[in-house]
CSV table of C-alpha atoms in Angstrom, one decimal:
chain,number,residue,atom,x,y,z
A,1,MET,CA,127.5,115.2,131.8
A,2,LEU,CA,129.0,118.6,130.8
A,3,LYS,CA,132.6,118.1,129.7
A,4,GLY,CA,135.3,120.2,128.2
A,5,GLU,CA,138.1,118.4,126.6
A,6,LYS,CA,141.4,120.2,125.6
A,7,ILE,CA,139.7,123.6,125.7
A,8,ARG,CA,141.8,126.3,124.2
A,9,LYS,CA,140.8,129.9,123.7
A,10,SER,CA,142.8,132.5,121.9
A,11,PHE,CA,142.3,136.1,120.8
A,12,GLY,CA,144.7,136.6,118.0
A,13,ASP,CA,148.1,135.4,119.1
A,14,ILE,CA,147.2,135.5,122.8
A,15,GLU,CA,146.1,132.2,124.2
A,16,ILE,CA,143.8,132.6,127.3
A,17,LEU,CA,143.0,129.0,128.0
A,18,HIS,CA,145.7,126.4,127.4
A,19,GLY,CA,144.0,123.0,126.8
A,20,ILE,CA,141.8,122.6,129.8
A,21,ASP,CA,139.9,119.3,130.7
A,22,ILE,CA,136.9,119.7,133.0
A,23,GLN,CA,133.8,117.7,133.7
A,24,VAL,CA,130.6,118.5,135.6
A,25,GLU,CA,128.3,115.6,136.5
A,26,PRO,CA,124.6,116.2,137.0
A,27,GLY,CA,123.8,116.5,140.7
A,28,THR,CA,127.2,117.8,141.6
A,29,ILE,CA,128.8,121.2,142.4
A,30,THR,CA,132.1,122.1,140.8
A,31,THR,CA,133.8,125.2,141.9
A,32,ILE,CA,136.4,127.0,139.8
A,33,ILE,CA,138.8,129.0,141.9
A,34,GLY,CA,141.8,131.0,140.9
A,35,PRO,CA,143.4,134.5,140.9
A,36,SER,CA,141.9,137.3,138.8
A,37,GLY,CA,142.7,136.9,135.1
A,38,SER,CA,143.3,133.2,135.4
A,39,GLY,CA,140.6,132.5,132.7
A,40,LYS,CA,137.8,131.3,135.1
A,41,SER,CA,135.0,133.3,133.4
A,42,MET,CA,136.3,132.6,130.0
A,43,LEU,CA,136.3,128.8,130.7
A,44,LEU,CA,132.7,129.2,131.9
A,45,ARG,CA,131.7,131.1,128.7
A,46,SER,CA,133.5,128.6,126.5
A,47,LEU,CA,131.7,125.7,128.1
A,48,ALA,CA,128.4,127.6,127.7
A,49,LEU,CA,129.3,128.2,124.0
A,50,LEU,CA,128.9,131.9,124.4
A,51,ASP,CA,132.6,132.4,123.6
A,52,PRO,CA,133.2,129.2,121.7
A,53,PRO,CA,136.6,127.6,122.2
A,54,THR,CA,139.2,128.1,119.5
A,55,SER,CA,139.9,124.3,119.7
A,56,GLY,CA,138.7,121.4,121.8
A,57,THR,CA,135.5,119.6,122.4
A,58,VAL,CA,132.5,120.4,124.6
A,59,PHE,CA,130.3,117.5,125.4
A,60,ILE,CA,126.8,118.2,126.5
A,61,ASP,CA,125.3,114.9,127.6
A,62,GLU,CA,125.4,112.7,124.4
A,63,GLN,CA,126.3,115.6,122.1
A,64,ALA,CA,129.9,116.4,121.2
A,65,ILE,CA,130.7,119.8,119.8
A,66,THR,CA,134.2,120.0,118.4
A,67,PHE,CA,136.1,123.2,117.6
A,68,PRO,CA,137.2,124.6,115.3
A,69,ARG,CA,134.2,123.8,113.1
A,70,ASN,CA,132.8,124.7,109.8
A,71,THR,CA,129.2,124.1,110.6
A,72,PRO,CA,127.0,126.2,113.0
A,73,ILE,CA,127.1,125.4,116.7
A,74,PRO,CA,124.0,123.4,117.6
A,75,THR,CA,123.0,125.9,120.2
A,76,GLN,CA,119.3,124.9,120.1
A,77,PHE,CA,120.4,121.7,121.7
A,78,ALA,CA,122.7,123.5,124.2
A,79,TRP,CA,120.5,126.3,125.5
A,80,PRO,CA,118.8,126.3,128.0
A,81,ARG,CA,120.0,122.7,128.8
A,82,ILE,CA,123.1,124.7,129.9
A,83,THR,CA,122.2,128.2,131.2
A,84,VAL,CA,124.3,130.9,132.8
A,85,VAL,CA,123.8,133.3,135.6
A,86,PHE,CA,126.2,136.2,134.9
A,87,GLN,CA,128.2,138.2,137.4
A,88,GLN,CA,126.3,141.3,136.4
A,89,LEU,CA,123.1,139.3,136.1
A,90,PHE,CA,121.8,141.1,132.9
A,91,LEU,CA,118.1,141.0,133.9
A,92,TRP,CA,116.3,142.8,131.1
A,93,PRO,CA,115.7,146.2,132.6
A,94,HIS,CA,112.4,147.0,130.8
A,95,LEU,CA,110.8,143.9,132.2
A,96,THR,CA,109.8,143.1,135.8
A,97,ILE,CA,111.4,140.2,137.7
A,98,ARG,CA,108.4,138.0,136.9
A,99,GLN,CA,108.4,139.0,133.2
A,100,ASN,CA,112.1,138.3,133.0
A,101,ALA,CA,111.4,134.8,134.0
A,102,VAL,CA,108.2,134.3,131.9
A,103,LEU,CA,109.5,135.7,128.6
A,104,PRO,CA,112.1,132.9,127.9
A,105,LEU,CA,109.5,130.2,128.7
A,106,ARG,CA,106.9,131.8,126.5
A,107,SER,CA,109.5,132.0,123.7
A,108,ARG,CA,110.1,128.3,124.1
A,109,GLY,CA,106.4,127.6,123.8
A,110,ILE,CA,105.9,126.4,127.3
A,111,LEU,CA,102.3,126.4,128.4
A,112,SER,CA,101.3,128.4,131.4
A,113,PRO,CA,104.7,129.8,132.1
A,114,GLU,CA,103.3,132.0,134.8
A,115,ASP,CA,102.5,129.0,137.0
A,116,ARG,CA,106.0,127.7,136.8
A,117,VAL,CA,107.6,131.1,137.4
A,118,ASP,CA,105.2,131.8,140.3
A,119,GLN,CA,106.2,128.6,142.0
A,120,ILE,CA,109.9,129.4,141.8
A,121,ILE,CA,109.4,133.0,142.9
A,122,LYS,CA,107.4,131.8,145.9
A,123,GLU,CA,110.1,129.2,146.7
A,124,PHE,CA,112.7,132.0,146.6
A,125,GLY,CA,110.6,134.2,148.8
A,126,ILE,CA,110.5,137.1,146.4
A,127,SER,CA,106.8,137.0,145.5
A,128,SER,CA,106.3,140.6,146.8
A,129,LEU,CA,109.1,141.9,144.5
A,130,ALA,CA,108.2,139.9,141.4
A,131,ASP,CA,106.3,142.8,139.8
A,132,ARG,CA,109.1,145.3,140.4
A,133,PHE,CA,111.7,146.2,137.8
A,134,PRO,CA,115.3,145.0,138.4
A,135,ASN,CA,116.5,148.4,139.4
A,136,GLU,CA,113.8,148.7,142.0
A,137,VAL,CA,115.1,145.9,144.1
A,138,SER,CA,118.3,145.2,146.0
A,139,LEU,CA,121.3,143.5,144.4
A,140,GLY,CA,120.7,140.3,146.5
A,141,GLN,CA,117.0,140.3,145.3
A,142,ARG,CA,118.1,140.8,141.7
A,143,GLN,CA,120.5,137.9,142.2
A,144,LEU,CA,117.6,135.7,143.3
A,145,GLY,CA,115.6,137.0,140.3
A,146,ALA,CA,118.4,136.0,137.9
A,147,ILE,CA,118.7,132.6,139.4
A,148,ALA,CA,114.9,132.2,139.3
A,149,ARG,CA,114.9,133.1,135.6
A,150,ALA,CA,117.5,130.4,135.0
A,151,LEU,CA,115.8,127.8,137.1
A,152,ALA,CA,112.4,128.4,135.4
A,153,LEU,CA,114.0,127.0,132.3
A,154,GLN,CA,114.8,123.7,134.2
A,155,PRO,CA,118.4,123.5,133.0
A,156,ARG,CA,120.4,120.4,133.4
A,157,TYR,CA,123.6,122.4,134.0
A,158,LEU,CA,123.7,125.8,135.6
A,159,LEU,CA,126.8,127.9,135.3
A,160,LEU,CA,127.2,130.7,137.7
A,161,ASP,CA,129.9,133.4,137.4
A,162,GLU,CA,130.9,135.1,140.6
A,163,ILE,CA,127.3,135.6,141.5
A,164,THR,CA,127.9,136.2,145.2
A,165,SER,CA,130.8,138.6,144.8
A,166,ALA,CA,128.9,141.8,145.7
A,167,LEU,CA,126.5,140.3,148.3
A,168,ASP,CA,126.3,140.6,152.0
A,169,ILE,CA,126.7,137.4,154.0
A,170,GLU,CA,123.0,136.8,154.6
A,171,TYR,CA,122.2,136.7,150.9
A,172,VAL,CA,125.3,134.7,150.2
A,173,ALA,CA,124.1,132.0,152.7
A,174,MET,CA,120.6,132.0,151.2
A,175,ILE,CA,121.8,131.7,147.7
A,176,LEU,CA,124.3,129.0,148.5
A,177,ASP,CA,121.5,127.1,150.3
A,178,ARG,CA,119.4,127.3,147.1
A,179,LEU,CA,122.4,126.0,145.1
A,180,LYS,CA,122.8,123.0,147.4
A,181,SER,CA,119.1,122.1,147.0
A,182,LEU,CA,119.5,122.4,143.2
A,183,ARG,CA,122.3,119.9,143.4
A,184,ASN,CA,120.0,117.5,145.3
A,185,ARG,CA,117.5,117.8,142.5
A,186,GLY,CA,120.1,116.6,140.0
A,187,VAL,CA,121.2,119.9,138.5
A,188,GLY,CA,124.9,120.1,137.6
A,189,LEU,CA,126.4,123.3,139.0
A,190,LEU,CA,129.6,125.0,137.8
A,191,LEU,CA,130.5,128.0,139.9
A,192,VAL,CA,133.2,130.5,139.4
A,193,SER,CA,133.7,131.7,143.0
A,194,HIS,CA,136.1,133.2,145.5
A,195,LEU,CA,134.2,131.5,148.4
A,196,ILE,CA,136.8,129.0,149.6
A,197,ASP,CA,134.7,128.0,152.6
A,198,PHE,CA,131.7,127.2,150.5
A,199,ALA,CA,133.9,125.3,148.1
A,200,ARG,CA,135.4,123.3,151.0
A,201,HIS,CA,132.0,122.4,152.5
A,202,SER,CA,129.7,122.1,149.6
A,203,ALA,CA,131.5,121.5,146.4
A,204,ASP,CA,132.0,118.0,145.1
A,205,GLN,CA,134.9,119.1,142.9
A,206,ILE,CA,137.4,121.9,143.0
A,207,VAL,CA,139.2,123.2,139.9
A,208,PHE,CA,142.1,125.6,140.4
A,209,LEU,CA,143.1,127.7,137.4
A,210,ASP,CA,146.1,129.9,137.0
A,211,ASN,CA,147.1,131.8,134.0
A,212,GLY,CA,144.7,129.8,131.7
A,213,THR,CA,146.1,126.5,132.9
A,214,LEU,CA,144.3,123.9,135.1
A,215,VAL,CA,146.9,123.6,137.9
A,216,GLU,CA,145.0,121.2,140.2
A,217,GLN,CA,141.6,119.6,140.5
A,218,GLY,CA,140.0,117.1,142.8
A,219,PRO,CA,137.7,116.8,145.9
A,220,PRO,CA,137.5,119.6,148.4
A,221,THR,CA,140.3,118.0,150.4
A,222,ILE,CA,142.8,119.5,147.9
A,223,LEU,CA,142.1,122.8,149.7
A,224,ASP,CA,143.6,121.4,152.9
A,225,ASN,CA,146.4,119.5,151.2
A,226,PRO,CA,147.3,121.2,148.0
A,227,LYS,CA,149.7,119.3,145.8
A,228,SER,CA,150.9,122.3,143.8
A,229,SER,CA,152.9,125.2,145.4
A,230,ARG,CA,150.8,127.6,143.2
A,231,LEU,CA,147.5,126.5,144.9
A,232,GLU,CA,149.2,126.6,148.3
A,233,ARG,CA,150.4,130.1,147.7
A,234,PHE,CA,146.9,131.2,146.4
A,235,LEU,CA,145.1,129.7,149.4
A,236,GLY,CA,147.6,131.3,151.7
A,237,LEU,CA,146.9,134.7,150.2
A,238,VAL,CA,143.1,134.3,150.1
A,239,LEU,CA,142.8,132.8,153.6
A,240,GLY,CA,145.4,135.1,155.0
A,241,ALA,CA,143.6,138.2,153.7
A,242,ARG,CA,140.4,137.4,155.6
B,1,MET,CA,94.9,195.8,110.7
B,2,ASN,CA,94.8,193.5,113.7
B,3,PHE,CA,95.6,189.7,113.9
B,4,LEU,CA,92.1,188.6,113.0
B,5,GLN,CA,91.9,190.9,110.0
B,6,ILE,CA,95.2,189.7,108.7
B,7,ILE,CA,94.2,186.1,109.1
B,8,GLN,CA,90.9,186.8,107.4
B,9,GLN,CA,92.3,188.7,104.5
B,10,TYR,CA,95.4,186.6,103.8
B,11,SER,CA,94.1,183.2,104.9
B,12,GLN,CA,94.4,181.7,101.4
B,13,PRO,CA,98.1,182.4,100.9
B,14,MET,CA,98.9,181.7,104.5
B,15,LEU,CA,97.1,178.3,104.2
B,16,GLY,CA,99.0,177.7,101.0
B,17,GLY,CA,102.3,178.4,102.7
B,18,LEU,CA,101.3,176.2,105.6
B,19,LEU,CA,100.5,173.4,103.2
B,20,VAL,CA,103.9,173.8,101.5
B,21,THR,CA,105.7,173.7,104.9
B,22,LEU,CA,103.8,170.6,105.9
B,23,LYS,CA,104.4,168.9,102.6
B,24,LEU,CA,108.1,169.7,102.9
B,25,CYS,CA,108.1,168.5,106.4
B,26,ALA,CA,106.3,165.2,105.6
B,27,VAL,CA,108.8,164.4,102.8
B,28,VAL,CA,111.8,165.2,105.0
B,29,TRP,CA,110.4,163.4,108.1
B,30,ILE,CA,109.4,160.2,106.2
B,31,SER,CA,112.6,160.0,104.1
B,32,GLY,CA,114.8,160.8,107.2
B,33,ILE,CA,113.1,158.2,109.4
B,34,VAL,CA,112.8,155.4,106.8
B,35,ILE,CA,116.1,155.8,105.0
B,36,GLY,CA,118.0,157.1,108.0
B,37,SER,CA,116.9,154.1,110.2
B,38,THR,CA,117.9,151.7,107.3
B,39,LEU,CA,121.2,153.4,106.8
B,40,GLY,CA,121.9,153.4,110.6
B,41,THR,CA,121.0,149.7,110.9
B,42,LEU,CA,123.2,148.8,107.9
B,43,GLY,CA,125.9,151.0,109.3
B,44,ALA,CA,125.9,149.1,112.6
B,45,SER,CA,126.1,145.7,110.7
B,46,PHE,CA,128.6,146.8,108.0
B,47,ARG,CA,130.8,149.1,110.0
B,48,ARG,CA,133.5,149.6,107.5
B,49,SER,CA,131.6,149.7,104.2
B,50,VAL,CA,128.5,151.6,105.4
B,51,GLY,CA,129.0,152.8,108.9
B,52,GLY,CA,132.4,154.5,108.3
B,53,PRO,CA,131.4,156.5,105.2
B,54,SER,CA,128.0,157.4,106.7
B,55,LYS,CA,129.8,158.8,109.8
B,56,VAL,CA,132.2,160.8,107.6
B,57,ILE,CA,129.3,162.4,105.8
B,58,SER,CA,127.6,163.1,109.1
B,59,VAL,CA,130.7,164.9,110.3
B,60,ILE,CA,131.0,166.9,107.1
B,61,LEU,CA,127.3,167.9,107.3
B,62,ALA,CA,127.5,168.8,110.9
B,63,GLY,CA,130.4,171.2,110.0
B,64,MET,CA,128.4,173.0,107.4
B,65,PRO,CA,125.6,175.5,108.1
B,66,VAL,CA,122.3,174.4,106.8
B,67,LEU,CA,121.9,177.5,104.7
B,68,VAL,CA,125.3,177.1,103.1
B,69,PHE,CA,124.4,173.5,102.2
B,70,LEU,CA,121.0,174.5,100.8
B,71,PHE,CA,122.5,177.3,98.7
B,72,TRP,CA,125.3,175.0,97.5
B,73,MET,CA,122.7,172.4,96.4
B,74,HIS,CA,120.6,175.2,94.8
B,75,TYR,CA,123.3,177.1,92.9
B,76,PRO,CA,126.8,175.6,92.4
B,77,LEU,CA,125.6,171.9,92.2
B,78,GLN,CA,122.9,172.6,89.7
B,79,ALA,CA,125.2,174.9,87.7
B,80,PHE,CA,127.8,172.1,87.7
B,81,LEU,CA,125.3,169.5,86.6
B,82,LYS,CA,123.7,171.9,84.2
B,83,VAL,CA,120.2,171.3,85.5
B,84,VAL,CA,117.5,173.4,87.0
B,85,VAL,CA,115.6,171.7,89.8
B,86,ASP,CA,112.4,173.0,91.3
B,87,PRO,CA,113.3,174.8,94.6
B,88,PHE,CA,110.8,172.7,96.6
B,89,LEU,CA,112.6,169.6,95.4
B,90,THR,CA,116.0,171.1,96.2
B,91,ALA,CA,114.9,172.1,99.7
B,92,ALA,CA,113.3,168.7,100.2
B,93,LEU,CA,116.4,166.9,99.1
B,94,THR,CA,118.8,169.0,101.1
B,95,LEU,CA,116.8,168.7,104.3
B,96,SER,CA,116.2,165.0,103.7
B,97,ILE,CA,119.9,164.4,103.4
B,98,ILE,CA,120.5,166.2,106.7
B,99,ASN,CA,117.7,164.3,108.4
B,100,ILE,CA,118.8,161.0,107.0
B,101,PHE,CA,122.3,161.3,108.3
B,102,LEU,CA,121.2,162.7,111.7
B,103,VAL,CA,118.8,159.8,112.1
B,104,ALA,CA,121.4,157.3,110.8
B,105,ASP,CA,123.9,158.5,113.4
B,106,GLN,CA,121.5,158.1,116.2
B,107,VAL,CA,120.3,154.6,115.1
B,108,ARG,CA,123.8,153.4,114.4
B,109,ASN,CA,125.1,154.6,117.8
B,110,ALA,CA,122.2,153.1,119.6
B,111,ILE,CA,122.7,149.7,118.0
B,112,THR,CA,126.4,149.6,118.4
B,113,ASP,CA,126.2,150.7,122.0
B,114,PHE,CA,123.5,148.2,122.8
B,115,PRO,CA,124.7,146.0,125.7
B,116,ARG,CA,125.4,142.6,124.1
B,117,GLN,CA,125.1,141.0,127.5
B,118,TYR,CA,121.3,141.3,127.3
B,119,LEU,CA,121.5,139.3,124.1
B,120,ASP,CA,123.8,136.7,125.7
B,121,ALA,CA,121.3,136.4,128.5
B,122,ALA,CA,118.5,135.7,125.9
B,123,ARG,CA,120.7,133.2,124.1
B,124,VAL,CA,121.5,131.1,127.2
B,125,CYS,CA,117.8,131.2,128.0
B,126,GLY,CA,117.2,129.5,124.7
B,127,MET,CA,115.1,132.3,123.3
B,128,LYS,CA,114.2,132.4,119.6
B,129,ALA,CA,116.0,135.0,117.6
B,130,ASN,CA,112.7,136.7,116.7
B,131,ASP,CA,111.5,136.9,120.3
B,132,THR,CA,114.9,138.3,121.3
B,133,LEU,CA,114.6,141.0,118.6
B,134,PHE,CA,111.0,141.9,119.3
B,135,HIS,CA,110.8,141.6,123.0
B,136,ILE,CA,114.3,142.6,124.1
B,137,GLN,CA,116.4,144.4,121.5
B,138,LEU,CA,113.7,146.5,119.8
B,139,PRO,CA,111.9,147.7,122.9
B,140,LEU,CA,115.2,148.7,124.6
B,141,LEU,CA,116.4,150.4,121.4
B,142,LEU,CA,113.2,152.3,120.8
B,143,ARG,CA,113.0,153.5,124.3
B,144,GLN,CA,116.4,154.9,123.9
B,145,LEU,CA,115.9,156.3,120.4
B,146,ILE,CA,112.4,157.8,120.1
B,147,PRO,CA,112.8,160.9,122.3
B,148,GLY,CA,116.1,161.8,120.5
B,149,LEU,CA,114.6,161.2,117.1
B,150,LEU,CA,111.6,163.3,117.9
B,151,LEU,CA,113.9,166.2,118.9
B,152,ILE,CA,115.7,165.8,115.6
B,153,GLN,CA,112.4,166.0,113.7
B,154,ILE,CA,111.5,169.2,115.6
B,155,THR,CA,114.8,170.7,114.6
B,156,VAL,CA,114.4,169.7,111.0
B,157,PHE,CA,110.9,171.1,111.0
B,158,GLN,CA,112.3,174.4,112.1
B,159,MET,CA,114.9,174.2,109.4
B,160,THR,CA,112.2,174.2,106.7
B,161,ILE,CA,112.0,178.0,107.0
B,162,PHE,CA,115.4,178.1,105.2
B,163,ALA,CA,113.6,176.9,102.1
B,164,SER,CA,112.2,180.5,101.8
B,165,MET,CA,115.8,181.6,100.9
B,166,ILE,CA,115.6,179.7,97.6
B,167,SER,CA,112.1,180.9,96.8
B,168,VAL,CA,110.0,178.0,98.2
B,169,ASP,CA,106.6,179.4,99.0
B,170,GLU,CA,106.5,177.9,102.5
B,171,ILE,CA,104.9,179.7,105.4
B,172,PHE,CA,107.8,182.0,106.3
B,173,ARG,CA,108.1,183.3,102.7
B,174,VAL,CA,104.4,183.8,102.5
B,175,ALA,CA,104.6,185.8,105.8
B,176,GLN,CA,107.4,187.9,104.4
B,177,ARG,CA,105.4,188.6,101.2
B,178,VAL,CA,102.3,189.6,103.2
B,179,ASN,CA,104.4,191.8,105.4
B,180,SER,CA,105.9,193.5,102.3
B,181,LEU,CA,102.3,194.3,101.2
B,182,ILE,CA,100.9,195.7,104.5
B,183,TYR,CA,104.0,196.2,106.7
B,184,ARG,CA,102.6,194.8,109.9
B,185,PRO,CA,105.7,192.9,111.1
B,186,VAL,CA,104.7,192.7,114.8
B,187,GLU,CA,101.4,191.0,114.0
B,188,ILE,CA,102.6,188.9,111.1
B,189,TYR,CA,105.8,187.5,112.7
B,190,THR,CA,104.0,187.0,116.0
B,191,LEU,CA,101.4,184.9,114.1
B,192,LEU,CA,104.3,183.0,112.6
B,193,ALA,CA,105.9,182.5,116.0
B,194,PHE,CA,102.5,181.1,117.3
B,195,PHE,CA,102.3,178.7,114.4
B,196,PHE,CA,105.8,177.3,115.1
B,197,ILE,CA,105.1,177.2,118.9
B,198,ALA,CA,101.8,175.4,118.2
B,199,VAL,CA,103.5,172.7,116.3
B,200,CYS,CA,106.8,172.4,118.1
B,201,VAL,CA,105.7,172.7,121.7
B,202,PRO,CA,103.3,169.7,121.6
B,203,LEU,CA,106.0,167.7,119.8
B,204,ASN,CA,108.5,168.7,122.4
B,205,LEU,CA,106.1,167.8,125.2
B,206,PHE,CA,105.4,164.5,123.5
B,207,ALA,CA,109.2,163.8,123.3
B,208,HIS,CA,109.4,164.7,127.0
B,209,TRP,CA,106.5,162.4,127.9
B,210,LEU,CA,108.0,159.6,125.9
B,211,ARG,CA,111.3,160.1,127.7
B,212,VAL,CA,109.6,160.1,131.1
B,213,ARG,CA,107.3,157.2,130.3
B,214,PHE,CA,109.7,154.8,128.5
B,215,THR,CA,113.2,155.8,129.2
B,216,ARG,CA,112.9,155.5,133.0
B,217,ASP,CA,116.2,155.2,134.9
B,218,HIS,CA,117.3,151.6,134.4
B,219,SER,CA,120.5,152.0,136.4
B,220,GLU,CA,121.0,149.5,139.1
B,221,ARG,CA,121.9,150.7,142.6
């Protein structure tokens, strides 16, 4: 399992995350919701060890990584067991969609990376775009390319930061479908998302953050019966704005 | 005397001047690229101790006309140090300093402005540091840097004519000397112009080709 225990993150005197406990099991979808600036993306980056926590422990399966620490972070163990699809995707712009997915596999010494990538690209229905550069395809297609790059690495945990925020509804539906099939294959998914309906119908666990604090977490039913007034107010605003 | 006769009669000194210009250029280009790139890379890694001072020197150099700097290196500095340095070396040193700091500025800025997110993406993909450097960081940096660096080298090449002002027998000074003997300024300076065009235009075109070929628009729509 991927687990964060008492995760705190500070920049100087300002604490962004105030001791958060979170757990993502393989084969489940956990959705983090919350208002802008609540620390959702920072929590995701902390769990991914990209912005290591100031204090707390990140458990990646059997490995516990405690902060603060004097020894280097065992990232070779963490990545790509955990991998991230960023909001802005960050596909390498000088490489085609296919090359973007092949390069990390080649770097990890995987034999015939092209076969594995081609299979995923075919599955995602983007074979005809695979030899184009990222800026030559639409945002939704780039999104699929970025997810394909991550999946080619066969991660155990996939962390996705607001990846559907700029997509039209058709692509959102397609991508969310892919995510559900990944869950069924045993991948643990942690999504930062504003898609309350998706969270309600597809997530196994909802985590509501506000101001760097975990206010409420539980099954999707918490969206219908929030215990905290803060979540209730947030849902009222989000659902009322639609 | 027409062009051909001038070339025939003064080919030896002209070739000598050309050789001096090319030697000067080679020294300035190599030192600028090698030391400037190293300084720029160090400046990006050690921003306070190397990057800051390097930037200050760049600003000072940018505010000083090349000719003034060259003359200062040739007269006041040598008088102060009580040494006499060969004008070729003075010119080579002066232009090298200018080139080094121009190149260092470009390299430092390119490295510090490099989008870290591309490296984050490589990290979470579990890529080895060497592969990230050689397959992601360097290709993107070089695509951004090479056209600009080529343009700097063209400018520096054109600056070599200032060396004539401190008696370096490079091509411009040779042309002046030939002109003082036969007084054919139209032919002689036209020949000189052709020489610079013959060197600079292909380099400019090459820089343009590199820009078109390798720095295609990466912006996402």
